[in-house]
């Protein structure tokens, strides 16, 4: 006795269903079901993953979707064959791309695209008792379209009215000669998961969980019932359960890749084949790059011999065209990203700016004839102008031919707690306390691990009943799909209208998205372009714009000299905060130890600074060899030439490939396969490759012992090797930002601060600028704009940093500012108008010092504000009674804020202190403290006992392999930054004191030079 469920909703119905796909198919196999149908509400988000999982578990996947008919009845459409899949995709796209979006299918659409589909008209199941006439009317419309592929579905959720509804449906079926099929509206996998289902629906609708027992699908029966249970429920309806098996047998379609979906390149007024255009442009690029030599020609022919047969000529031309357009429009494009840096063709086309011949990069790391998959070409572009490039692609190839790739946003640990807390009607304070104690996990199990290890959960405030309840609920929701978002970079271009090729939908801003994420899109054969908005390219672009404007130069990023000693000296001191990829405390420590002197050193550094090399001791060995403290005696002589640039360390994947080719006799494509498998560090794979490598090496004159020695050395490091092409391109951007920081600090910091938070919060960059001699001035109504701007040798803050001053108010302020500087608070209120500014925004502007020099100090302006507002007209630009009043009327003689009050007001209104360090607020408490400046820690012997003070700029927690959790506070004082490290025992001991924003810390210096191992802390309070 078996059964096939034909009406199952998953988490990809986004907060309407709660079935996790793997749990679903695992349960179906456990219950002995031969097949199962996934029919999410009007979408096909889960189609690829569901198909793969079902096949892994030995279950036949049936694809479909559930819609609503205009009469209000639900309609399930199931795919029987490839034609049915194509038609279902078209129907789903019509629904999803319609404005406004609706799950309702137009009958005309159904009539056009019914072939290959089976229609099931389910009963209400007790949710709503449907009339006999509604079924008859629906069947009269569906039968002419679907013929014998129409079923009436029975439902039994154990609710009142179910029996009557099913009897009514059976009579209609008999009268219209339509077969019956037993269905169950599955929304969660196991009995008892109804609470999870109700919670996600409460999150979706904003309703409290209390009283939701009869909301949505009422009761607790919409789990996945066993076949025996389904047969028992529908015993009175002969053949209804057996029909599920018959229907499943006829659904033969399995979703698989049907070849690569390669786009075509559109040429204007040119009939030249794409292959010929590609070759011509490459030859022109060789002349432009000065690479007209035999080696370059051989390499070009080798690459074209792979690219052209694989049908990728158009793909390269599309990317070349996009990059060319960007450069014509002065949109910054990065020097490269990913393995595409190994392609000479990409270099000659101007897609990348790293010469693969000069850097010894392998094309086969990017693409080879032996590789079945296809590559992505990744582009970094100006973050602010990325949308212009997407618009160009849509205009060039057609709106229906271009789509952005989607991403599935899941409920992480903190988000799950916040959402569960809301539906449980808990206080915001309680929700924040629990959520902020958790790490930022996205998958299942994060909450469980944190509760068992993080000291916060041992405290009394998180061991109460409310905390336990919200955590228990959040555990059950953690990792569930929440909504669809837009992937940061992925774009696909179709060779035809994409509405015919794959399921689409609209994103948050109305953009057309694939319903599948990047992995599913690639698996189905769609070649994507990654166009990533890079904050650091925007910073470099904006800084260079200021440099040209203020200094009269014509400097562009590509012309920045790469041998500037002052830049490398700054990096050797570890002064790289704000520089791309070089910002973290750990990276700055390695910079000081590695002591870079040229661009190649930065390329090495970006490849070294990863978990694998750290844990294996590779970083220590590399630095010791670089500075001559360790010799290369362990390196086989045959490897010294290949590994000379990395001091005998196999640092790059390209080196693995070179060793395999030159010594092991591998083809470049085989060498890439070896590189991929060695990266997995599985002994079985290494044992598989050893005989082939050794045999090839012996043929090239090595003894067996030498060949085995070389292979052993390769295995030791190859698992930690990195893509040199990626590091080489990113090292260029790192160097550009470092050069600008060193030589044009005002312009650099203005661009950096305008870009918003990066690796650190904006407040950290403000302190860094001040330490480097570039003060950041408070916002001012006469001098500030929408971004941070250079002002002589300082930087003026942007208006949007003021709390409660929204974009509309800032724009109104700037519009009024065009008519001349504001002369007073009165003048400002009259010209900007009450309708644009809330009182709270005015208060914050005053406290932040935005009216400095306009007649009244902060305290006077605050005291007279209500008097001013009373007389201000509500429309800007009109004469007010206030204009007839004496300027100083009703202005009390009050002193301005004290210096600590100024700093405190900036912290309150801007979220950061500009006029002084935040420690100025604790001046009295610190007068009696003998403290060491943070910048001096690196000059003290390891283990020196010190007392320091600092404000907390960031907190990180890390679980240690040996057990326990370590806390690190990133702290700042007037002189610089450092880390305060709490090992597990001290973290637990001092936990109750860690809620403050600033501390006096006692501890010992460490070998890192910019950290204190904490022994005791004293919170500071204003």
mmCIF file of N, CA and C in Angstrom, residues 141-254:
data_model
loop_
_atom_site.group_PDB
_atom_site.id
_atom_site.type_symbol
_atom_site.label_atom_id
_atom_site.label_comp_id
_atom_site.label_asym_id
_atom_site.label_seq_id
_atom_site.Cartn_x
_atom_site.Cartn_y
_atom_site.Cartn_z
ATOM 1 N N UNK A 141 -14.836 25.112 -17.828
ATOM 2 C CA UNK A 141 -13.767 25.878 -18.459
ATOM 3 C C UNK A 141 -12.505 25.042 -18.652
ATOM 4 N N UNK A 142 -12.237 24.120 -17.715
ATOM 5 C CA UNK A 142 -10.989 23.367 -17.750
ATOM 6 C C UNK A 142 -11.055 22.137 -18.654
ATOM 7 N N UNK A 143 -12.182 21.453 -18.693
ATOM 8 C CA UNK A 143 -12.267 20.205 -19.470
ATOM 9 C C UNK A 143 -11.985 20.406 -20.956
ATOM 10 N N UNK A 144 -12.518 21.462 -21.585
ATOM 11 C CA UNK A 144 -12.187 21.646 -23.007
ATOM 12 C C UNK A 144 -10.696 21.891 -23.247
ATOM 13 N N UNK A 145 -10.012 22.391 -22.250
ATOM 14 C CA UNK A 145 -8.589 22.718 -22.392
ATOM 15 C C UNK A 145 -7.714 21.504 -22.085
ATOM 16 N N UNK A 146 -7.995 20.824 -20.973
ATOM 17 C CA UNK A 146 -7.129 19.732 -20.511
ATOM 18 C C UNK A 146 -7.636 18.347 -20.922
ATOM 19 N N UNK A 147 -8.889 18.259 -21.373
ATOM 20 C CA UNK A 147 -9.431 16.962 -21.757
ATOM 21 C C UNK A 147 -9.469 16.004 -20.583
ATOM 22 N N UNK A 148 -8.860 14.828 -20.759
ATOM 23 C CA UNK A 148 -8.883 13.814 -19.698
ATOM 24 C C UNK A 148 -7.836 14.082 -18.616
ATOM 25 N N UNK A 149 -7.071 15.143 -18.759
ATOM 26 C CA UNK A 149 -6.040 15.448 -17.760
ATOM 27 C C UNK A 149 -6.548 16.428 -16.713
ATOM 28 N N UNK A 150 -7.810 16.239 -16.303
ATOM 29 C CA UNK A 150 -8.388 17.034 -15.221
ATOM 30 C C UNK A 150 -8.857 16.085 -14.131
ATOM 31 N N UNK A 151 -8.507 16.399 -12.901
ATOM 32 C CA UNK A 151 -8.927 15.612 -11.746
ATOM 33 C C UNK A 151 -9.604 16.539 -10.745
ATOM 34 N N UNK A 152 -10.541 15.970 -10.015
ATOM 35 C CA UNK A 152 -11.079 16.663 -8.841
ATOM 36 C C UNK A 152 -10.420 16.077 -7.605
ATOM 37 N N UNK A 153 -9.924 16.948 -6.765
ATOM 38 C CA UNK A 153 -9.198 16.488 -5.585
ATOM 39 C C UNK A 153 -10.049 16.449 -4.341
ATOM 40 N N UNK A 154 -9.829 15.417 -3.546
ATOM 41 C CA UNK A 154 -10.481 15.295 -2.241
ATOM 42 C C UNK A 154 -9.492 15.715 -1.162
ATOM 43 N N UNK A 155 -9.994 16.300 -0.113
ATOM 44 C CA UNK A 155 -9.154 16.733 1.012
ATOM 45 C C UNK A 155 -9.796 16.282 2.312
ATOM 46 N N UNK A 156 -8.953 15.936 3.291
ATOM 47 C CA UNK A 156 -9.490 15.595 4.608
ATOM 48 C C UNK A 156 -8.495 16.034 5.670
ATOM 49 N N UNK A 157 -8.688 17.261 6.153
ATOM 50 C CA UNK A 157 -7.846 17.784 7.230
ATOM 51 C C UNK A 157 -8.476 17.614 8.594
ATOM 52 N N UNK A 158 -9.559 16.817 8.659
ATOM 53 C CA UNK A 158 -10.200 16.556 9.940
ATOM 54 C C UNK A 158 -11.001 17.714 10.475
ATOM 55 N N UNK A 159 -11.396 18.635 9.618
ATOM 56 C CA UNK A 159 -12.116 19.828 10.076
ATOM 57 C C UNK A 159 -13.606 19.701 9.809
ATOM 58 N N UNK A 160 -14.412 20.461 10.529
ATOM 59 C CA UNK A 160 -15.857 20.431 10.267
ATOM 60 C C UNK A 160 -16.143 20.808 8.815
ATOM 61 N N UNK A 161 -17.063 20.106 8.221
ATOM 62 C CA UNK A 161 -17.428 20.399 6.836
ATOM 63 C C UNK A 161 -16.686 19.576 5.815
ATOM 64 N N UNK A 162 -15.646 18.856 6.252
ATOM 65 C CA UNK A 162 -14.823 18.099 5.308
ATOM 66 C C UNK A 162 -15.621 17.009 4.611
ATOM 67 N N UNK A 163 -16.373 16.247 5.397
ATOM 68 C CA UNK A 163 -17.121 15.134 4.823
ATOM 69 C C UNK A 163 -18.132 15.636 3.794
ATOM 70 N N UNK A 164 -18.838 16.705 4.146
ATOM 71 C CA UNK A 164 -19.841 17.252 3.226
ATOM 72 C C UNK A 164 -19.195 17.777 1.955
ATOM 73 N N UNK A 165 -18.027 18.405 2.102
ATOM 74 C CA UNK A 165 -17.315 18.953 0.949
ATOM 75 C C UNK A 165 -16.872 17.838 0.005
ATOM 76 N N UNK A 166 -16.312 16.761 0.569
ATOM 77 C CA UNK A 166 -15.851 15.655 -0.261
ATOM 78 C C UNK A 166 -17.001 14.949 -0.972
ATOM 79 N N UNK A 167 -18.132 14.793 -0.287
ATOM 80 C CA UNK A 167 -19.291 14.173 -0.924
ATOM 81 C C UNK A 167 -19.781 15.018 -2.090
ATOM 82 N N UNK A 168 -19.756 16.338 -1.893
ATOM 83 C CA UNK A 168 -20.176 17.252 -2.959
ATOM 84 C C UNK A 168 -19.240 17.119 -4.164
ATOM 85 N N UNK A 169 -17.937 17.070 -3.898
ATOM 86 C CA UNK A 169 -16.952 16.951 -4.970
ATOM 87 C C UNK A 169 -17.134 15.624 -5.712
ATOM 88 N N UNK A 170 -17.394 14.548 -4.954
ATOM 89 C CA UNK A 170 -17.575 13.230 -5.580
ATOM 90 C C UNK A 170 -18.790 13.219 -6.503
ATOM 91 N N UNK A 171 -19.864 13.883 -6.101
ATOM 92 C CA UNK A 171 -21.058 13.941 -6.948
ATOM 93 C C UNK A 171 -20.785 14.726 -8.223
ATOM 94 N N UNK A 172 -20.045 15.838 -8.077
ATOM 95 C CA UNK A 172 -19.690 16.625 -9.269
ATOM 96 C C UNK A 172 -18.838 15.787 -10.205
ATOM 97 N N UNK A 173 -17.878 15.037 -9.638
ATOM 98 C CA UNK A 173 -16.981 14.210 -10.453
ATOM 99 C C UNK A 173 -17.763 13.155 -11.215
ATOM 100 N N UNK A 174 -18.736 12.558 -10.530
ATOM 101 C CA UNK A 174 -19.544 11.527 -11.177
ATOM 102 C C UNK A 174 -20.372 12.125 -12.300
ATOM 103 N N UNK A 175 -20.937 13.301 -12.016
ATOM 104 C CA UNK A 175 -21.793 13.928 -13.016
ATOM 105 C C UNK A 175 -21.025 14.425 -14.233
ATOM 106 N N UNK A 176 -19.789 14.854 -14.046
ATOM 107 C CA UNK A 176 -18.996 15.401 -15.155
ATOM 108 C C UNK A 176 -18.007 14.379 -15.704
ATOM 109 N N UNK A 177 -18.060 13.153 -15.172
ATOM 110 C CA UNK A 177 -17.168 12.076 -15.636
ATOM 111 C C UNK A 177 -15.690 12.465 -15.497
ATOM 112 N N UNK A 178 -15.359 12.974 -14.308
ATOM 113 C CA UNK A 178 -13.986 13.393 -14.007
ATOM 114 C C UNK A 178 -13.447 12.492 -12.901
ATOM 115 N N UNK A 179 -12.227 11.964 -13.022
ATOM 116 C CA UNK A 179 -11.693 11.095 -11.975
ATOM 117 C C UNK A 179 -11.383 11.879 -10.697
ATOM 118 N N UNK A 180 -11.468 11.150 -9.588
ATOM 119 C CA UNK A 180 -11.121 11.712 -8.276
ATOM 120 C C UNK A 180 -9.690 11.343 -7.918
ATOM 121 N N UNK A 181 -9.054 12.217 -7.158
ATOM 122 C CA UNK A 181 -7.710 11.927 -6.662
ATOM 123 C C UNK A 181 -7.623 12.441 -5.231
ATOM 124 N N UNK A 182 -7.047 11.626 -4.370
ATOM 125 C CA UNK A 182 -6.898 12.023 -2.961
ATOM 126 C C UNK A 182 -5.704 12.960 -2.826
ATOM 127 N N UNK A 183 -5.904 14.089 -2.170
ATOM 128 C CA UNK A 183 -4.813 15.049 -1.954
ATOM 129 C C UNK A 183 -4.794 15.477 -0.491
ATOM 130 N N UNK A 184 -3.687 16.066 -0.117
ATOM 131 C CA UNK A 184 -3.584 16.647 1.213
ATOM 132 C C UNK A 184 -2.713 17.885 1.095
ATOM 133 N N UNK A 185 -3.184 18.991 1.616
ATOM 134 C CA UNK A 185 -2.510 20.284 1.455
ATOM 135 C C UNK A 185 -1.344 20.397 2.443
ATOM 136 N N UNK A 186 -0.254 19.705 2.130
ATOM 137 C CA UNK A 186 0.882 19.599 3.052
ATOM 138 C C UNK A 186 1.631 20.929 3.138
ATOM 139 N N UNK A 187 1.813 21.434 4.363
ATOM 140 C CA UNK A 187 2.552 22.687 4.583
ATOM 141 C C UNK A 187 3.701 22.531 5.575
ATOM 142 N N UNK A 188 3.779 21.372 6.229
ATOM 143 C CA UNK A 188 4.894 21.080 7.129
ATOM 144 C C UNK A 188 5.075 19.573 7.159
ATOM 145 N N UNK A 189 6.220 19.123 7.596
ATOM 146 C CA UNK A 189 6.576 17.720 7.399
ATOM 147 C C UNK A 189 6.006 16.806 8.473
ATOM 148 N N UNK A 190 6.179 17.169 9.737
ATOM 149 C CA UNK A 190 5.857 16.255 10.834
ATOM 150 C C UNK A 190 4.678 16.748 11.662
ATOM 151 N N UNK A 191 3.938 15.825 12.261
ATOM 152 C CA UNK A 191 2.952 16.251 13.256
ATOM 153 C C UNK A 191 3.666 17.042 14.354
ATOM 154 N N UNK A 192 3.079 18.121 14.773
ATOM 155 C CA UNK A 192 3.735 18.960 15.773
ATOM 156 C C UNK A 192 4.449 20.152 15.169
ATOM 157 N N UNK A 193 4.644 20.149 13.840
ATOM 158 C CA UNK A 193 5.263 21.297 13.178
ATOM 159 C C UNK A 193 4.254 22.388 12.843
ATOM 160 N N UNK A 194 3.001 22.184 13.268
ATOM 161 C CA UNK A 194 1.987 23.201 12.962
ATOM 162 C C UNK A 194 2.334 24.545 13.597
ATOM 163 N N UNK A 195 3.024 24.511 14.734
ATOM 164 C CA UNK A 195 3.400 25.782 15.366
ATOM 165 C C UNK A 195 4.421 26.531 14.512
ATOM 166 N N UNK A 196 5.353 25.787 13.914
ATOM 167 C CA UNK A 196 6.315 26.412 13.003
ATOM 168 C C UNK A 196 5.576 27.050 11.832
ATOM 169 N N UNK A 197 4.628 26.302 11.264
ATOM 170 C CA UNK A 197 3.831 26.826 10.152
ATOM 171 C C UNK A 197 3.105 28.097 10.566
ATOM 172 N N UNK A 198 2.514 28.086 11.744
ATOM 173 C CA UNK A 198 1.761 29.254 12.186
ATOM 174 C C UNK A 198 2.691 30.434 12.478
ATOM 175 N N UNK A 199 3.879 30.144 13.023
ATOM 176 C CA UNK A 199 4.815 31.232 13.310
ATOM 177 C C UNK A 199 5.263 31.925 12.024
ATOM 178 N N UNK A 200 5.613 31.146 10.988
ATOM 179 C CA UNK A 200 6.087 31.798 9.764
ATOM 180 C C UNK A 200 4.967 32.599 9.117
ATOM 181 N N UNK A 201 3.741 32.131 9.214
ATOM 182 C CA UNK A 201 2.631 32.892 8.655
ATOM 183 C C UNK A 201 2.325 34.140 9.469
ATOM 184 N N UNK A 202 2.527 34.062 10.778
ATOM 185 C CA UNK A 202 2.377 35.261 11.608
ATOM 186 C C UNK A 202 3.466 36.283 11.291
ATOM 187 N N UNK A 203 4.664 35.798 11.016
ATOM 188 C CA UNK A 203 5.743 36.702 10.604
ATOM 189 C C UNK A 203 5.363 37.392 9.291
ATOM 190 N N UNK A 204 4.804 36.616 8.366
ATOM 191 C CA UNK A 204 4.433 37.167 7.057
ATOM 192 C C UNK A 204 3.335 38.217 7.177
ATOM 193 N N UNK A 205 2.370 37.976 8.057
ATOM 194 C CA UNK A 205 1.203 38.859 8.140
ATOM 195 C C UNK A 205 1.307 39.889 9.256
ATOM 196 N N UNK A 206 2.308 39.745 10.133
ATOM 197 C CA UNK A 206 2.448 40.689 11.231
ATOM 198 C C UNK A 206 1.471 40.466 12.365
ATOM 199 N N UNK A 207 0.896 39.276 12.439
ATOM 200 C CA UNK A 207 -0.083 38.980 13.485
ATOM 201 C C UNK A 207 0.583 38.282 14.663
ATOM 202 N N UNK A 208 0.050 38.434 15.872
ATOM 203 C CA UNK A 208 0.603 37.710 17.021
ATOM 204 C C UNK A 208 0.246 36.232 16.954
ATOM 205 N N UNK A 209 1.096 35.399 17.549
ATOM 206 C CA UNK A 209 0.854 33.957 17.539
ATOM 207 C C UNK A 209 -0.339 33.593 18.416
ATOM 208 N N UNK A 210 -0.528 34.332 19.498
ATOM 209 C CA UNK A 210 -1.663 34.055 20.386
ATOM 210 C C UNK A 210 -2.967 34.212 19.606
ATOM 211 N N UNK A 211 -3.784 33.203 19.630
ATOM 212 C CA UNK A 211 -5.058 33.257 18.930
ATOM 213 C C UNK A 211 -4.994 32.896 17.467
ATOM 214 N N UNK A 212 -3.817 32.446 17.005
ATOM 215 C CA UNK A 212 -3.685 32.118 15.577
ATOM 216 C C UNK A 212 -3.949 30.644 15.303
ATOM 217 N N UNK A 213 -4.453 29.916 16.308
ATOM 218 C CA UNK A 213 -4.679 28.478 16.149
ATOM 219 C C UNK A 213 -5.647 28.139 15.045
ATOM 220 N N UNK A 214 -6.596 29.038 14.780
ATOM 221 C CA UNK A 214 -7.573 28.781 13.725
ATOM 222 C C UNK A 214 -7.333 29.662 12.513
ATOM 223 N N UNK A 215 -6.173 30.309 12.488
ATOM 224 C CA UNK A 215 -5.839 31.150 11.339
ATOM 225 C C UNK A 215 -5.088 30.338 10.305
ATOM 226 N N UNK A 216 -5.028 30.871 9.105
ATOM 227 C CA UNK A 216 -4.317 30.229 8.000
ATOM 228 C C UNK A 216 -4.964 28.854 7.745
ATOM 229 N N UNK A 217 -4.189 27.764 7.772
ATOM 230 C CA UNK A 217 -4.798 26.441 7.709
ATOM 231 C C UNK A 217 -5.067 26.018 9.153
ATOM 232 N N UNK A 218 -6.313 25.980 9.572
ATOM 233 C CA UNK A 218 -6.593 25.706 10.987
ATOM 234 C C UNK A 218 -6.308 24.253 11.356
ATOM 235 N N UNK A 219 -6.178 24.022 12.650
ATOM 236 C CA UNK A 219 -5.920 22.663 13.118
ATOM 237 C C UNK A 219 -4.452 22.315 13.025
ATOM 238 N N UNK A 220 -4.153 21.033 13.127
ATOM 239 C CA UNK A 220 -2.755 20.592 13.168
ATOM 240 C C UNK A 220 -2.528 19.382 12.280
ATOM 241 N N UNK A 221 -3.277 19.294 11.158
ATOM 242 C CA UNK A 221 -3.239 18.068 10.362
ATOM 243 C C UNK A 221 -2.531 18.211 9.026
ATOM 244 N N UNK A 222 -1.886 19.364 8.760
ATOM 245 C CA UNK A 222 -1.349 19.589 7.418
ATOM 246 C C UNK A 222 0.125 19.204 7.307
ATOM 247 N N UNK A 223 0.451 18.101 7.966
ATOM 248 C CA UNK A 223 1.776 17.488 7.854
ATOM 249 C C UNK A 223 1.748 16.483 6.705
ATOM 250 N N UNK A 224 2.822 15.689 6.554
ATOM 251 C CA UNK A 224 2.909 14.696 5.468
ATOM 252 C C UNK A 224 2.417 13.352 6.009
ATOM 253 N N UNK A 225 1.172 12.975 5.743
ATOM 254 C CA UNK A 225 0.648 11.716 6.291
ATOM 255 C C UNK A 225 1.230 10.503 5.560
ATOM 256 N N UNK A 226 1.277 9.388 6.279
ATOM 257 C CA UNK A 226 1.757 8.131 5.702
ATOM 258 C C UNK A 226 0.722 7.588 4.717
ATOM 259 N N UNK A 227 1.156 6.733 3.758
ATOM 260 C CA UNK A 227 0.210 6.153 2.799
ATOM 261 C C UNK A 227 -0.975 5.460 3.462
ATOM 262 N N UNK A 228 -0.711 4.683 4.509
ATOM 263 C CA UNK A 228 -1.812 3.959 5.170
ATOM 264 C C UNK A 228 -2.847 4.930 5.712
ATOM 265 N N UNK A 229 -2.377 6.041 6.257
ATOM 266 C CA UNK A 229 -3.296 7.034 6.801
ATOM 267 C C UNK A 229 -4.152 7.646 5.695
ATOM 268 N N UNK A 230 -3.528 7.923 4.541
ATOM 269 C CA UNK A 230 -4.289 8.489 3.422
ATOM 270 C C UNK A 230 -5.316 7.492 2.905
ATOM 271 N N UNK A 231 -4.944 6.222 2.822
ATOM 272 C CA UNK A 231 -5.900 5.209 2.373
ATOM 273 C C UNK A 231 -7.053 5.091 3.359
ATOM 274 N N UNK A 232 -6.772 5.192 4.632
ATOM 275 C CA UNK A 232 -7.838 5.111 5.631
ATOM 276 C C UNK A 232 -8.791 6.303 5.523
ATOM 277 N N UNK A 233 -8.231 7.494 5.319
ATOM 278 C CA UNK A 233 -9.073 8.686 5.243
ATOM 279 C C UNK A 233 -10.026 8.641 4.054
ATOM 280 N N UNK A 234 -9.554 8.057 2.943
ATOM 281 C CA UNK A 234 -10.350 8.112 1.714
ATOM 282 C C UNK A 234 -10.865 6.727 1.287
ATOM 283 N N UNK A 235 -11.060 5.866 2.280
ATOM 284 C CA UNK A 235 -11.540 4.505 1.993
ATOM 285 C C UNK A 235 -12.907 4.525 1.320
ATOM 286 N N UNK A 236 -13.694 5.548 1.598
ATOM 287 C CA UNK A 236 -15.046 5.623 1.041
ATOM 288 C C UNK A 236 -15.053 6.031 -0.427
ATOM 289 N N UNK A 237 -13.904 6.452 -0.964
ATOM 290 C CA UNK A 237 -13.861 6.951 -2.337
ATOM 291 C C UNK A 237 -12.956 6.037 -3.162
ATOM 292 N N UNK A 238 -13.563 5.102 -3.810
ATOM 293 C CA UNK A 238 -12.830 4.066 -4.545
ATOM 294 C C UNK A 238 -11.926 4.670 -5.618
ATOM 295 N N UNK A 239 -10.675 4.243 -5.601
ATOM 296 C CA UNK A 239 -9.727 4.636 -6.630
ATOM 297 C C UNK A 239 -9.044 5.965 -6.417
ATOM 298 N N UNK A 240 -9.478 6.743 -5.413
ATOM 299 C CA UNK A 240 -8.916 8.083 -5.230
ATOM 300 C C UNK A 240 -7.436 8.021 -4.882
ATOM 301 N N UNK A 241 -7.051 7.084 -4.033
ATOM 302 C CA UNK A 241 -5.634 6.969 -3.665
ATOM 303 C C UNK A 241 -4.829 6.309 -4.786
ATOM 304 N N UNK A 242 -5.421 5.312 -5.425
ATOM 305 C CA UNK A 242 -4.722 4.617 -6.515
ATOM 306 C C UNK A 242 -4.453 5.568 -7.685
ATOM 307 N N UNK A 243 -5.335 6.528 -7.861
ATOM 308 C CA UNK A 243 -5.154 7.481 -8.962
ATOM 309 C C UNK A 243 -3.907 8.345 -8.787
ATOM 310 N N UNK A 244 -3.487 8.529 -7.532
ATOM 311 C CA UNK A 244 -2.253 9.309 -7.326
ATOM 312 C C UNK A 244 -1.065 8.587 -7.939
ATOM 313 N N UNK A 245 -1.057 7.264 -7.838
ATOM 314 C CA UNK A 245 0.044 6.474 -8.411
ATOM 315 C C UNK A 245 -0.004 6.500 -9.935
ATOM 316 N N UNK A 246 -1.221 6.391 -10.470
ATOM 317 C CA UNK A 246 -1.374 6.407 -11.927
ATOM 318 C C UNK A 246 -0.931 7.762 -12.491
ATOM 319 N N UNK A 247 -1.348 8.827 -11.817
ATOM 320 C CA UNK A 247 -0.976 10.174 -12.275
ATOM 321 C C UNK A 247 0.545 10.355 -12.196
ATOM 322 N N UNK A 248 1.162 9.901 -11.100
ATOM 323 C CA UNK A 248 2.611 10.037 -10.927
ATOM 324 C C UNK A 248 3.375 9.294 -12.014
ATOM 325 N N UNK A 249 2.869 8.110 -12.441
ATOM 326 C CA UNK A 249 3.551 7.355 -13.501
ATOM 327 C C UNK A 249 3.579 8.137 -14.807
ATOM 328 N N UNK A 250 2.511 8.907 -15.056
ATOM 329 C CA UNK A 250 2.426 9.644 -16.313
ATOM 330 C C UNK A 250 3.268 10.929 -16.289
ATOM 331 N N UNK A 251 3.698 11.330 -15.101
ATOM 332 C CA UNK A 251 4.561 12.514 -14.987
ATOM 333 C C UNK A 251 6.006 12.059 -15.141
ATOM 334 N N UNK A 252 6.506 12.095 -16.348
ATOM 335 C CA UNK A 252 7.824 11.523 -16.651
ATOM 336 C C UNK A 252 8.932 12.566 -16.730
ATOM 337 N N UNK A 253 8.590 13.830 -16.629
ATOM 338 C CA UNK A 253 9.600 14.883 -16.825
ATOM 339 C C UNK A 253 10.533 14.964 -15.616
ATOM 340 N N UNK A 254 11.836 14.991 -15.896
ATOM 341 C CA UNK A 254 12.850 15.220 -14.874
ATOM 342 C C UNK A 254 13.651 16.460 -15.289
#
